[in-house]
mmCIF file of C-alpha atoms in Angstrom:
data_model
loop_
_atom_site.group_PDB
_atom_site.id
_atom_site.type_symbol
_atom_site.label_atom_id
_atom_site.label_comp_id
_atom_site.label_asym_id
_atom_site.label_seq_id
_atom_site.Cartn_x
_atom_site.Cartn_y
_atom_site.Cartn_z
ATOM 1 C CA MET A 126 -31.397 -2.667 8.152
ATOM 2 C CA ILE A 127 -27.953 -2.271 9.368
ATOM 3 C CA THR A 128 -27.260 1.002 11.179
ATOM 4 C CA SER A 129 -24.374 2.408 13.040
ATOM 5 C CA VAL A 130 -22.901 5.641 14.297
ATOM 6 C CA ILE A 131 -21.771 6.057 10.681
ATOM 7 C CA THR A 132 -25.108 5.985 9.109
ATOM 8 C CA GLU A 133 -26.711 8.234 11.745
ATOM 9 C CA ALA A 134 -23.987 10.851 11.892
ATOM 10 C CA LEU A 135 -23.543 11.135 8.182
ATOM 11 C CA GLY A 136 -27.212 10.607 7.183
ATOM 12 C CA LEU A 137 -26.546 7.579 5.148
ATOM 13 C CA ARG A 138 -28.774 4.548 4.452
ATOM 14 C CA TYR A 139 -25.989 2.109 4.453
ATOM 15 C CA PRO A 140 -22.635 2.272 6.303
ATOM 16 C CA ILE A 141 -20.590 1.969 3.150
ATOM 17 C CA PHE A 142 -18.154 4.514 1.680
ATOM 18 C CA GLN A 143 -16.907 4.316 -1.989
ATOM 19 C CA GLY A 144 -13.164 4.607 -1.949
ATOM 20 C CA GLY A 145 -11.355 7.493 -3.401
ATOM 21 C CA MET A 146 -9.569 6.041 -6.278
ATOM 22 C CA ALA A 147 -7.325 8.214 -8.584
ATOM 23 C CA TRP A 148 -8.669 8.540 -12.199
ATOM 24 C CA VAL A 149 -11.606 6.537 -11.199
ATOM 25 C CA SER A 150 -13.630 8.177 -8.355
ATOM 26 C CA GLU A 151 -15.219 11.054 -10.440
ATOM 27 C CA ALA A 152 -18.308 13.073 -9.518
ATOM 28 C CA LYS A 153 -20.513 10.716 -11.522
ATOM 29 C CA LEU A 154 -19.615 7.711 -9.511
ATOM 30 C CA ALA A 155 -19.646 9.480 -6.226
ATOM 31 C CA ALA A 156 -23.260 10.906 -6.891
ATOM 32 C CA ALA A 157 -24.447 7.361 -7.805
ATOM 33 C CA VAL A 158 -23.066 5.848 -4.657
ATOM 34 C CA SER A 159 -24.491 8.741 -2.408
ATOM 35 C CA ASN A 160 -27.890 8.517 -4.181
ATOM 36 C CA ALA A 161 -27.891 4.830 -3.320
ATOM 37 C CA GLY A 162 -27.499 5.618 0.211
ATOM 38 C CA GLY A 163 -23.664 5.256 0.847
ATOM 39 C CA LEU A 164 -21.141 7.758 0.852
ATOM 40 C CA GLY A 165 -19.727 8.597 -2.552
ATOM 41 C CA ILE A 166 -16.168 10.027 -2.627
ATOM 42 C CA ILE A 167 -14.512 12.131 -5.282
ATOM 43 C CA SER A 168 -10.731 11.673 -5.592
ATOM 44 C CA ALA A 169 -8.747 14.910 -5.645
ATOM 45 C CA MET A 170 -5.889 12.572 -6.718
ATOM 46 C CA ASN A 171 -2.782 14.620 -7.875
ATOM 47 C CA LEU A 172 -4.633 17.087 -9.939
ATOM 48 C CA ASN A 173 -5.097 20.730 -9.169
ATOM 49 C CA ALA A 174 -7.588 22.639 -6.976
ATOM 50 C CA ASP A 175 -9.658 23.791 -10.104
ATOM 51 C CA TYR A 176 -10.273 20.209 -11.092
ATOM 52 C CA LEU A 177 -11.543 19.363 -7.559
ATOM 53 C CA ARG A 178 -13.746 22.450 -7.243
ATOM 54 C CA GLU A 179 -15.492 21.562 -10.610
ATOM 55 C CA GLN A 180 -15.872 17.979 -9.540
ATOM 56 C CA ILE A 181 -17.551 18.982 -6.164
ATOM 57 C CA ARG A 182 -19.895 21.444 -7.987
ATOM 58 C CA LEU A 183 -20.677 18.853 -10.575
ATOM 59 C CA CYS A 184 -21.525 16.332 -7.820
ATOM 60 C CA ARG A 185 -23.727 18.650 -6.054
ATOM 61 C CA THR A 186 -25.930 19.001 -9.360
ATOM 62 C CA LEU A 187 -26.200 15.105 -9.519
ATOM 63 C CA THR A 188 -27.198 14.400 -5.811
ATOM 64 C CA ASP A 189 -28.506 16.269 -2.728
ATOM 65 C CA ARG A 190 -27.152 13.606 -0.442
ATOM 66 C CA PRO A 191 -23.846 13.891 1.525
ATOM 67 C CA PHE A 192 -20.533 12.933 -0.349
ATOM 68 C CA GLY A 193 -16.953 13.100 0.330
ATOM 69 C CA VAL A 194 -13.555 14.072 -1.146
ATOM 70 C CA ASN A 195 -10.421 12.018 -0.719
ATOM 71 C CA VAL A 196 -7.194 14.127 -0.330
ATOM 72 C CA MET A 197 -3.982 12.243 -1.417
ATOM 73 C CA LEU A 198 -1.358 13.935 0.840
ATOM 74 C CA MET A 199 1.445 13.371 -1.509
ATOM 75 C CA SER A 200 -0.181 15.412 -4.178
ATOM 76 C CA PRO A 201 1.937 18.266 -5.420
ATOM 77 C CA PHE A 202 -1.330 20.510 -5.096
ATOM 78 C CA VAL A 203 -2.254 19.232 -1.616
ATOM 79 C CA LYS A 204 -2.237 22.796 -0.011
ATOM 80 C CA ASP A 205 -4.603 24.117 -2.605
ATOM 81 C CA VAL A 206 -6.732 21.171 -2.718
ATOM 82 C CA ALA A 207 -6.977 21.294 1.168
ATOM 83 C CA GLN A 208 -8.191 24.866 0.892
ATOM 84 C CA VAL A 209 -10.812 23.938 -1.791
ATOM 85 C CA CYS A 210 -12.207 21.416 0.702
ATOM 86 C CA ALA A 211 -12.376 23.980 3.470
ATOM 87 C CA GLN A 212 -14.247 26.429 1.070
ATOM 88 C CA GLU A 213 -16.586 23.875 -0.622
ATOM 89 C CA LYS A 214 -17.314 22.017 2.548
ATOM 90 C CA PRO A 215 -18.085 18.427 1.463
ATOM 91 C CA ALA A 216 -19.654 16.395 4.321
ATOM 92 C CA VAL A 217 -16.553 14.342 4.732
ATOM 93 C CA VAL A 218 -12.815 14.563 3.809
ATOM 94 C CA THR A 219 -10.933 11.343 3.658
ATOM 95 C CA THR A 220 -7.167 11.262 3.441
ATOM 96 C CA GLY A 221 -4.584 8.862 2.138
ATOM 97 C CA ALA A 222 -0.882 8.394 1.816
ATOM 98 C CA GLY A 223 0.245 10.281 4.968
ATOM 99 C CA LEU A 224 -0.556 12.159 8.220
ATOM 100 C CA PRO A 225 -3.229 14.951 7.537
ATOM 101 C CA ASN A 226 -2.718 16.667 10.868
ATOM 102 C CA ALA A 227 -1.356 19.941 9.076
ATOM 103 C CA TYR A 228 -4.734 20.356 7.339
ATOM 104 C CA MET A 229 -6.984 19.034 10.060
ATOM 105 C CA LYS A 230 -7.759 22.467 11.789
ATOM 106 C CA GLU A 231 -8.920 24.151 8.719
ATOM 107 C CA TRP A 232 -11.194 21.354 7.694
ATOM 108 C CA LEU A 233 -12.722 20.988 11.336
ATOM 109 C CA GLU A 234 -13.206 24.624 11.399
ATOM 110 C CA ALA A 235 -15.274 24.376 8.117
ATOM 111 C CA GLY A 236 -17.382 21.865 9.765
ATOM 112 C CA ILE A 237 -16.095 18.953 7.673
ATOM 113 C CA ARG A 238 -15.885 15.332 9.169
ATOM 114 C CA VAL A 239 -12.272 14.229 8.693
ATOM 115 C CA ILE A 240 -11.829 10.384 8.209
ATOM 116 C CA PRO A 241 -8.329 9.489 7.537
ATOM 117 C CA VAL A 242 -7.321 6.249 6.042
ATOM 118 C CA VAL A 243 -4.762 4.400 8.348
ATOM 119 C CA PRO A 244 -2.549 1.464 8.136
ATOM 120 C CA SER A 245 -1.451 1.361 11.758
ATOM 121 C CA THR A 246 -2.582 1.820 15.346
ATOM 122 C CA ALA A 247 -0.077 4.681 15.851
ATOM 123 C CA MET A 248 -1.472 6.534 12.990
ATOM 124 C CA ALA A 249 -4.985 5.965 14.146
ATOM 125 C CA LYS A 250 -4.149 7.346 17.596
ATOM 126 C CA LEU A 251 -2.571 10.394 16.249
ATOM 127 C CA VAL A 252 -5.410 11.381 14.055
ATOM 128 C CA GLU A 253 -7.874 10.764 16.759
ATOM 129 C CA ARG A 254 -6.058 13.394 18.875
ATOM 130 C CA ALA A 255 -6.046 15.836 16.148
ATOM 131 C CA GLY A 256 -9.924 15.633 15.974
ATOM 132 C CA ALA A 257 -10.619 12.860 13.269
ATOM 133 C CA PHE A 258 -14.412 11.874 13.409
ATOM 134 C CA ALA A 259 -13.505 8.364 12.442
ATOM 135 C CA VAL A 260 -10.665 6.287 10.707
ATOM 136 C CA ILE A 261 -10.577 3.929 7.862
ATOM 137 C CA ALA A 262 -8.390 0.959 8.770
ATOM 138 C CA GLU A 263 -7.348 -0.243 5.397
ATOM 139 C CA GLY A 264 -5.724 -3.709 5.102
ATOM 140 C CA GLY A 265 -3.091 -4.649 2.411
ATOM 141 C CA GLU A 266 -5.886 -6.733 0.517
ATOM 142 C CA SER A 267 -7.007 -3.490 -0.969
ATOM 143 C CA GLY A 268 -5.782 -2.118 -4.317
ATOM 144 C CA GLY A 269 -3.667 0.921 -4.935
ATOM 145 C CA HIS A 270 -1.206 2.093 -2.069
ATOM 146 C CA VAL A 271 -1.121 -0.655 0.597
ATOM 147 C CA GLY A 272 0.262 -1.145 3.985
ATOM 148 C CA ASP A 273 1.668 -4.564 5.461
ATOM 149 C CA LEU A 274 -1.027 -5.558 7.785
ATOM 150 C CA SER A 275 -3.950 -7.383 6.533
ATOM 151 C CA THR A 276 -7.706 -6.235 7.256
ATOM 152 C CA MET A 277 -8.400 -9.239 9.619
ATOM 153 C CA ALA A 278 -5.311 -8.224 11.824
ATOM 154 C CA LEU A 279 -5.422 -4.487 11.427
ATOM 155 C CA VAL A 280 -9.256 -3.646 12.240
ATOM 156 C CA PRO A 281 -9.505 -5.243 15.779
ATOM 157 C CA GLN A 282 -6.258 -3.636 16.651
ATOM 158 C CA VAL A 283 -7.258 -0.149 15.483
ATOM 159 C CA ALA A 284 -10.700 -0.619 17.183
ATOM 160 C CA ASP A 285 -8.931 -1.348 20.340
ATOM 161 C CA ALA A 286 -6.531 1.480 20.042
ATOM 162 C CA VAL A 287 -9.090 4.384 19.438
ATOM 163 C CA LYS A 288 -12.407 5.524 20.736
ATOM 164 C CA ILE A 289 -13.664 6.964 17.472
ATOM 165 C CA PRO A 290 -15.485 4.900 14.896
ATOM 166 C CA VAL A 291 -13.505 2.467 12.723
ATOM 167 C CA ILE A 292 -14.488 1.841 9.175
ATOM 168 C CA ALA A 293 -12.865 -1.355 7.559
ATOM 169 C CA ALA A 294 -11.488 -1.267 3.977
ATOM 170 C CA GLY A 295 -9.503 -3.883 1.845
ATOM 171 C CA GLY A 296 -10.762 -7.260 0.822
ATOM 172 C CA ILE A 297 -14.590 -6.394 1.259
ATOM 173 C CA ALA A 298 -16.825 -7.067 -1.881
ATOM 174 C CA ASP A 299 -19.914 -8.689 -0.552
ATOM 175 C CA GLY A 300 -22.131 -9.067 2.403
ATOM 176 C CA ARG A 301 -19.843 -11.794 4.108
ATOM 177 C CA GLY A 302 -17.061 -9.052 4.117
ATOM 178 C CA VAL A 303 -19.359 -6.517 5.602
ATOM 179 C CA ALA A 304 -20.607 -8.972 8.448
ATOM 180 C CA ALA A 305 -16.937 -9.931 9.210
ATOM 181 C CA ALA A 306 -15.927 -6.359 9.517
ATOM 182 C CA PHE A 307 -18.621 -5.607 11.914
ATOM 183 C CA MET A 308 -17.543 -8.566 13.946
ATOM 184 C CA LEU A 309 -14.052 -7.260 13.908
ATOM 185 C CA GLY A 310 -15.049 -4.108 15.473
ATOM 186 C CA ALA A 311 -15.781 -1.902 12.476
ATOM 187 C CA VAL A 312 -19.110 0.074 12.136
ATOM 188 C CA GLY A 313 -18.799 0.581 8.345
ATOM 189 C CA VAL A 314 -16.914 -0.517 5.327
ATOM 190 C CA GLN A 315 -15.176 1.063 2.426
ATOM 191 C CA CYS A 316 -15.022 -0.491 -0.883
ATOM 192 C CA GLY A 317 -13.091 0.348 -4.040
ATOM 193 C CA THR A 318 -12.653 -2.409 -6.438
ATOM 194 C CA MET A 319 -16.310 -3.373 -6.339
ATOM 195 C CA PHE A 320 -17.318 0.129 -7.450
ATOM 196 C CA LEU A 321 -14.776 0.209 -10.231
ATOM 197 C CA CYS A 322 -17.025 -2.256 -11.985
ATOM 198 C CA SER A 323 -20.278 -0.227 -11.335
ATOM 199 C CA GLN A 324 -22.280 0.996 -14.290
ATOM 200 C CA GLU A 325 -21.654 4.684 -13.197
ATOM 201 C CA CYS A 326 -18.026 4.363 -13.188
ATOM 202 C CA ALA A 327 -16.406 6.268 -15.921
ATOM 203 C CA VAL A 328 -13.311 4.189 -16.060
ATOM 204 C CA HIS A 329 -12.168 2.832 -19.408
ATOM 205 C CA ASP A 330 -14.143 -0.317 -20.312
ATOM 206 C CA ASN A 331 -10.656 -2.390 -20.749
ATOM 207 C CA TYR A 332 -10.161 -1.720 -17.001
ATOM 208 C CA LYS A 333 -13.490 -3.014 -16.043
ATOM 209 C CA GLN A 334 -13.164 -6.129 -18.142
ATOM 210 C CA ARG A 335 -9.653 -6.822 -16.675
ATOM 211 C CA VAL A 336 -11.126 -6.806 -13.164
ATOM 212 C CA LEU A 337 -14.048 -9.047 -14.172
ATOM 213 C CA ALA A 338 -11.450 -11.572 -15.782
ATOM 214 C CA ALA A 339 -9.243 -11.582 -12.707
ATOM 215 C CA LYS A 340 -8.587 -14.683 -10.620
ATOM 216 C CA ASP A 341 -7.901 -15.032 -7.038
ATOM 217 C CA ILE A 342 -4.301 -14.793 -7.397
ATOM 218 C CA ASP A 343 -3.988 -12.097 -10.115
ATOM 219 C CA THR A 344 -2.979 -9.195 -8.110
ATOM 220 C CA VAL A 345 0.745 -8.279 -7.362
ATOM 221 C CA VAL A 346 2.497 -5.656 -5.206
ATOM 222 C CA THR A 347 5.088 -3.533 -6.804
ATOM 223 C CA GLY A 348 7.221 -0.634 -5.469
ATOM 224 C CA LYS A 349 8.121 -2.054 -2.063
ATOM 225 C CA ARG A 350 11.717 -0.934 -2.821
ATOM 226 C CA LEU A 351 10.726 2.556 -3.160
ATOM 227 C CA ASN A 352 8.549 2.321 0.018
ATOM 228 C CA HIS A 353 5.394 2.919 -2.217
ATOM 229 C CA ALA A 354 3.827 -0.472 -2.192
ATOM 230 C CA VAL A 355 1.012 -0.592 -4.750
ATOM 231 C CA ARG A 356 -1.334 -3.558 -5.324
ATOM 232 C CA SER A 357 -2.611 -4.004 -9.102
ATOM 233 C CA LEU A 358 -3.556 -6.503 -11.508
ATOM 234 C CA ARG A 359 -0.751 -8.730 -13.077
ATOM 235 C CA THR A 360 -0.226 -7.224 -16.475
ATOM 236 C CA PRO A 361 2.830 -6.646 -18.964
ATOM 237 C CA PHE A 362 3.445 -3.395 -16.917
ATOM 238 C CA THR A 363 3.775 -5.226 -13.525
ATOM 239 C CA ARG A 364 6.060 -7.949 -15.179
ATOM 240 C CA LYS A 365 8.257 -5.216 -16.471
ATOM 241 C CA TYR A 366 8.276 -3.268 -13.294
ATOM 242 C CA LEU A 367 9.035 -6.124 -10.987
ATOM 243 C CA GLU A 368 11.998 -7.176 -13.312
ATOM 244 C CA LYS A 369 13.528 -3.759 -12.874
ATOM 245 C CA GLU A 370 12.614 -3.481 -9.269
ATOM 246 C CA PHE A 371 14.619 -6.714 -8.463
ATOM 247 C CA ASP A 372 17.402 -5.525 -10.760
ATOM 248 C CA PRO A 373 20.142 -3.929 -8.419
ATOM 249 C CA GLY A 374 21.350 -2.128 -11.693
ATOM 250 C CA THR A 375 18.108 -0.082 -11.730
ATOM 251 C CA SER A 376 18.134 3.133 -9.732
ATOM 252 C CA GLY A 377 15.393 4.270 -7.625
ATOM 253 C CA ASP A 378 14.826 7.202 -9.965
ATOM 254 C CA GLU A 379 14.481 4.929 -13.105
ATOM 255 C CA LEU A 380 12.008 2.753 -11.265
ATOM 256 C CA GLU A 381 10.022 5.951 -9.969
ATOM 257 C CA ALA A 382 9.933 7.052 -13.544
ATOM 258 C CA LEU A 383 8.579 3.691 -14.876
ATOM 259 C CA GLY A 384 5.530 4.187 -12.861
ATOM 260 C CA VAL A 385 4.646 7.813 -13.720
ATOM 261 C CA GLY A 386 1.499 7.988 -15.732
ATOM 262 C CA ALA A 387 0.886 4.280 -15.699
ATOM 263 C CA LEU A 388 -2.556 4.450 -13.813
ATOM 264 C CA ARG A 389 -3.791 7.192 -16.218
ATOM 265 C CA LYS A 390 -2.958 4.831 -19.128
ATOM 266 C CA ALA A 391 -5.201 2.265 -17.576
ATOM 267 C CA ALA A 392 -8.006 4.272 -16.333
ATOM 268 C CA VAL A 393 -8.312 6.742 -19.172
ATOM 269 C CA ASP A 394 -6.707 5.154 -22.292
ATOM 270 C CA GLY A 395 -7.516 1.484 -21.395
ATOM 271 C CA ASN A 396 -3.863 0.636 -22.424
ATOM 272 C CA VAL A 397 -3.551 -3.085 -21.510
ATOM 273 C CA GLU A 398 0.190 -3.207 -22.416
ATOM 274 C CA GLU A 399 1.595 -0.155 -20.454
ATOM 275 C CA GLY A 400 -1.392 0.660 -17.950
ATOM 276 C CA CYS A 401 -1.192 -0.056 -14.392
ATOM 277 C CA PHE A 402 -4.547 -1.636 -13.280
ATOM 278 C CA LEU A 403 -5.030 -0.987 -9.562
ATOM 279 C CA ALA A 404 -7.276 -3.484 -7.998
ATOM 280 C CA GLY A 405 -7.608 -5.487 -4.656
ATOM 281 C CA GLN A 406 -7.378 -9.076 -3.710
ATOM 282 C CA ILE A 407 -11.159 -9.374 -4.244
ATOM 283 C CA ALA A 408 -11.206 -8.371 -7.924
ATOM 284 C CA ALA A 409 -12.083 -11.979 -8.717
ATOM 285 C CA MET A 410 -15.269 -11.613 -6.507
ATOM 286 C CA VAL A 411 -16.625 -8.973 -8.843
ATOM 287 C CA HIS A 412 -18.391 -10.902 -11.621
ATOM 288 C CA GLU A 413 -20.590 -8.386 -13.508
ATOM 289 C CA ILE A 414 -21.079 -4.673 -14.251
ATOM 290 C CA ARG A 415 -24.023 -3.596 -12.255
ATOM 291 C CA PRO A 416 -25.574 -0.284 -10.963
ATOM 292 C CA ALA A 417 -23.885 0.923 -7.620
ATOM 293 C CA GLU A 418 -27.392 0.866 -6.054
ATOM 294 C CA THR A 419 -27.843 -2.714 -6.697
ATOM 295 C CA MET A 420 -24.357 -3.629 -5.595
ATOM 296 C CA ILE A 421 -24.941 -1.877 -2.241
ATOM 297 C CA GLN A 422 -28.505 -3.332 -1.652
ATOM 298 C CA ASP A 423 -27.370 -7.000 -2.406
ATOM 299 C CA MET A 424 -24.460 -6.611 -0.157
ATOM 300 C CA PHE A 425 -26.319 -5.306 2.754
ATOM 301 C CA GLN A 426 -29.116 -7.780 2.338
ATOM 302 C CA THR A 427 -26.612 -10.670 2.686
ATOM 303 C CA ALA A 428 -24.855 -8.888 5.537
ATOM 304 C CA GLU A 429 -28.061 -8.693 7.451
ATOM 305 C CA ALA A 430 -28.989 -12.214 6.987
ATOM 306 C CA LEU A 431 -25.558 -13.288 7.978
ATOM 307 C CA LEU A 432 -25.549 -11.199 10.995
ATOM 308 C CA LYS A 433 -29.150 -12.435 12.136
ATOM 309 C CA GLY A 434 -28.076 -15.834 11.462
ATOM 310 C CA ALA A 435 -24.780 -15.680 13.788
ATOM 311 C CA PRO A 436 -26.739 -17.273 16.881
ATOM 312 C CA GLN A 437 -26.674 -20.697 15.213
ATOM 313 C CA TRP A 438 -22.954 -20.953 16.064
ATOM 314 C CA VAL A 439 -23.561 -20.385 19.712
ATOM 315 C CA LYS A 440 -24.949 -23.280 21.715
ATOM 316 C CA MET B 218 21.065 9.876 28.657
ATOM 317 C CA THR B 219 20.476 13.303 26.984
ATOM 318 C CA THR B 220 17.147 13.918 25.007
ATOM 319 C CA PHE B 221 19.107 13.569 21.746
ATOM 320 C CA GLU B 222 20.432 10.269 22.651
ATOM 321 C CA THR B 223 17.165 8.952 23.786
ATOM 322 C CA ILE B 224 15.446 9.996 20.575
ATOM 323 C CA SER B 225 18.339 8.585 18.506
ATOM 324 C CA LYS B 226 18.003 5.261 20.272
ATOM 325 C CA LEU B 227 14.196 5.271 19.418
ATOM 326 C CA ILE B 228 14.838 6.235 15.906
ATOM 327 C CA ALA B 229 17.569 3.651 15.520
ATOM 328 C CA GLU B 230 15.045 1.007 16.861
ATOM 329 C CA THR B 231 12.053 2.138 14.795
ATOM 330 C CA LYS B 232 13.957 1.950 11.480
ATOM 331 C CA ASP B 233 16.514 -0.881 12.451
ATOM 332 C CA MET B 234 19.584 1.687 11.595
ATOM 333 C CA ASP B 235 22.929 2.370 12.997
ATOM 334 C CA ILE B 236 22.556 4.813 15.917
ATOM 335 C CA THR B 237 25.890 6.478 15.122
ATOM 336 C CA THR B 238 24.683 7.643 11.746
ATOM 337 C CA ILE B 239 21.801 9.827 13.154
ATOM 338 C CA LYS B 240 22.530 13.597 13.429
ATOM 339 C CA PRO B 241 20.671 16.485 14.899
ATOM 340 C CA GLU B 242 20.420 18.337 11.766
ATOM 341 C CA MET B 243 18.880 15.334 9.854
ATOM 342 C CA THR B 244 15.333 15.570 8.747
ATOM 343 C CA PHE B 245 12.794 12.758 8.850
ATOM 344 C CA ALA B 246 13.208 12.432 5.022
ATOM 345 C CA ASP B 247 17.000 12.331 5.497
ATOM 346 C CA LEU B 248 16.424 9.283 7.895
ATOM 347 C CA GLY B 249 13.986 7.586 5.438
ATOM 348 C CA LEU B 250 11.130 7.922 7.685
ATOM 349 C CA ASP B 251 7.681 7.951 5.965
ATOM 350 C CA SER B 252 4.374 8.930 7.847
ATOM 351 C CA LEU B 253 3.972 5.530 9.025
ATOM 352 C CA ASP B 254 7.366 5.683 10.712
ATOM 353 C CA VAL B 255 6.781 9.077 12.124
ATOM 354 C CA ALA B 256 3.685 8.016 13.704
ATOM 355 C CA GLU B 257 5.298 5.028 15.187
ATOM 356 C CA LEU B 258 8.183 7.078 16.447
ATOM 357 C CA VAL B 259 5.924 9.748 18.084
ATOM 358 C CA MET B 260 4.073 7.064 19.898
ATOM 359 C CA ASN B 261 7.233 5.542 21.117
ATOM 360 C CA MET B 262 8.777 8.720 22.197
ATOM 361 C CA GLU B 263 5.638 9.753 24.091
ATOM 362 C CA ASP B 264 5.684 6.483 25.919
ATOM 363 C CA GLU B 265 9.514 6.617 26.855
ATOM 364 C CA LEU B 266 9.752 10.261 27.487
ATOM 365 C CA GLY B 267 6.278 11.102 29.015
ATOM 366 C CA VAL B 268 5.523 14.043 26.751
ATOM 367 C CA THR B 269 3.052 14.893 24.069
ATOM 368 C CA ILE B 270 4.240 15.557 20.614
ATOM 369 C CA GLU B 271 1.948 17.281 18.028
ATOM 370 C CA ILE B 272 2.951 16.619 14.425
ATOM 371 C CA SER B 273 3.234 20.006 12.642
ATOM 372 C CA PRO B 274 5.079 21.254 9.559
ATOM 373 C CA ALA B 275 7.510 23.007 11.830
ATOM 374 C CA LEU B 276 8.669 19.554 13.237
ATOM 375 C CA LYS B 277 11.347 18.653 10.435
ATOM 376 C CA THR B 278 14.655 17.661 11.964
ATOM 377 C CA VAL B 279 15.733 15.503 14.930
ATOM 378 C CA GLN B 280 16.837 18.778 16.607
ATOM 379 C CA ASP B 281 13.423 20.116 16.290
ATOM 380 C CA VAL B 282 12.055 17.061 18.186
ATOM 381 C CA VAL B 283 14.620 17.368 20.792
ATOM 382 C CA ALA B 284 13.819 21.110 21.454
ATOM 383 C CA LEU B 285 10.022 20.349 21.605
ATOM 384 C CA VAL B 286 10.666 17.435 24.220
ATOM 385 C CA ASP B 287 13.201 19.578 26.279
ATOM 386 C CA ALA B 288 10.685 22.471 26.354
ATOM 387 C CA GLN B 289 7.983 20.188 27.722
ATOM 388 C CA LYS B 290 10.395 18.634 30.342
ATOM 389 C CA LYS B 291 11.216 22.041 31.882
#
């Protein structure tokens, strides 16, 4: 059994979070992960406060274990969504796409543990100072919005920079990744792409099939020109987008407009021509659709065996 | 060096931009600074100026930062 400050403080059986993925991380998936002993997370994405409240309440009917909410700080509804979190009091709020400092006080007063996703040591230090319980150091191997640093380089540097617990994310889909993350100084992991292919995930089947069919080099990063780098599977959409991105004749606004709604088309409609299928570099390591519980159990069984076997390298 | 000059220098270094284009009334967004850049800049300013800068919605322009730093230096 692998335990850490994360399992102990949050009452989890396994130190694993399911990433807050827009149009993917709904109450049903979050509840399945929480019931399996990890921390399920509902994505507030860019929808309004009513959606989030409904999802939190639905999740409570599906699990009596702790779960979290991911707040996307660039959402047009971020203020209302932040308030719903303070009212509904999920065990954890994770944040993405910015600095959550403006909302930290109301969340902390509500007794919520705030765990921001950070792509740099400076951001980790700032959120630690504002009262974050832990940080999720997410490397650029992950799917969705990505920073420049890789997990291998980022996690130990963040672990050195702050005193609060560090959770590693980006490029982790099996027990080897978990064991490595702990060696780098993390005390927990967050996985997204793997859970996309869990049985309980309600994303369109075409999306799951694309992930299952992916090979190691099948993800690309788009949007660097707009300062919104996003990793997704190579598709007709990304080909078209990248052509425009490198075309000086295409304005930033045109490029921005091209991306609007593309994730929804992938996740909800399963549109393989026009959809943007966010996924991390480990997509090729996900081979089958399985229950979230089986995924987590296998992962930690392997991690435990690997960590126990570590002395073999030391003579 | 005035506080504005020091802060302009740090912004210019962080974003690799021409220092003469930085004006007091410019916002972080005008300067093309995202949250990652702002965090980096805050840490650099704290190291260089020996002050503590708390991120808040009130902190929008270069002048806001200058005022915050000057208030702490007094």
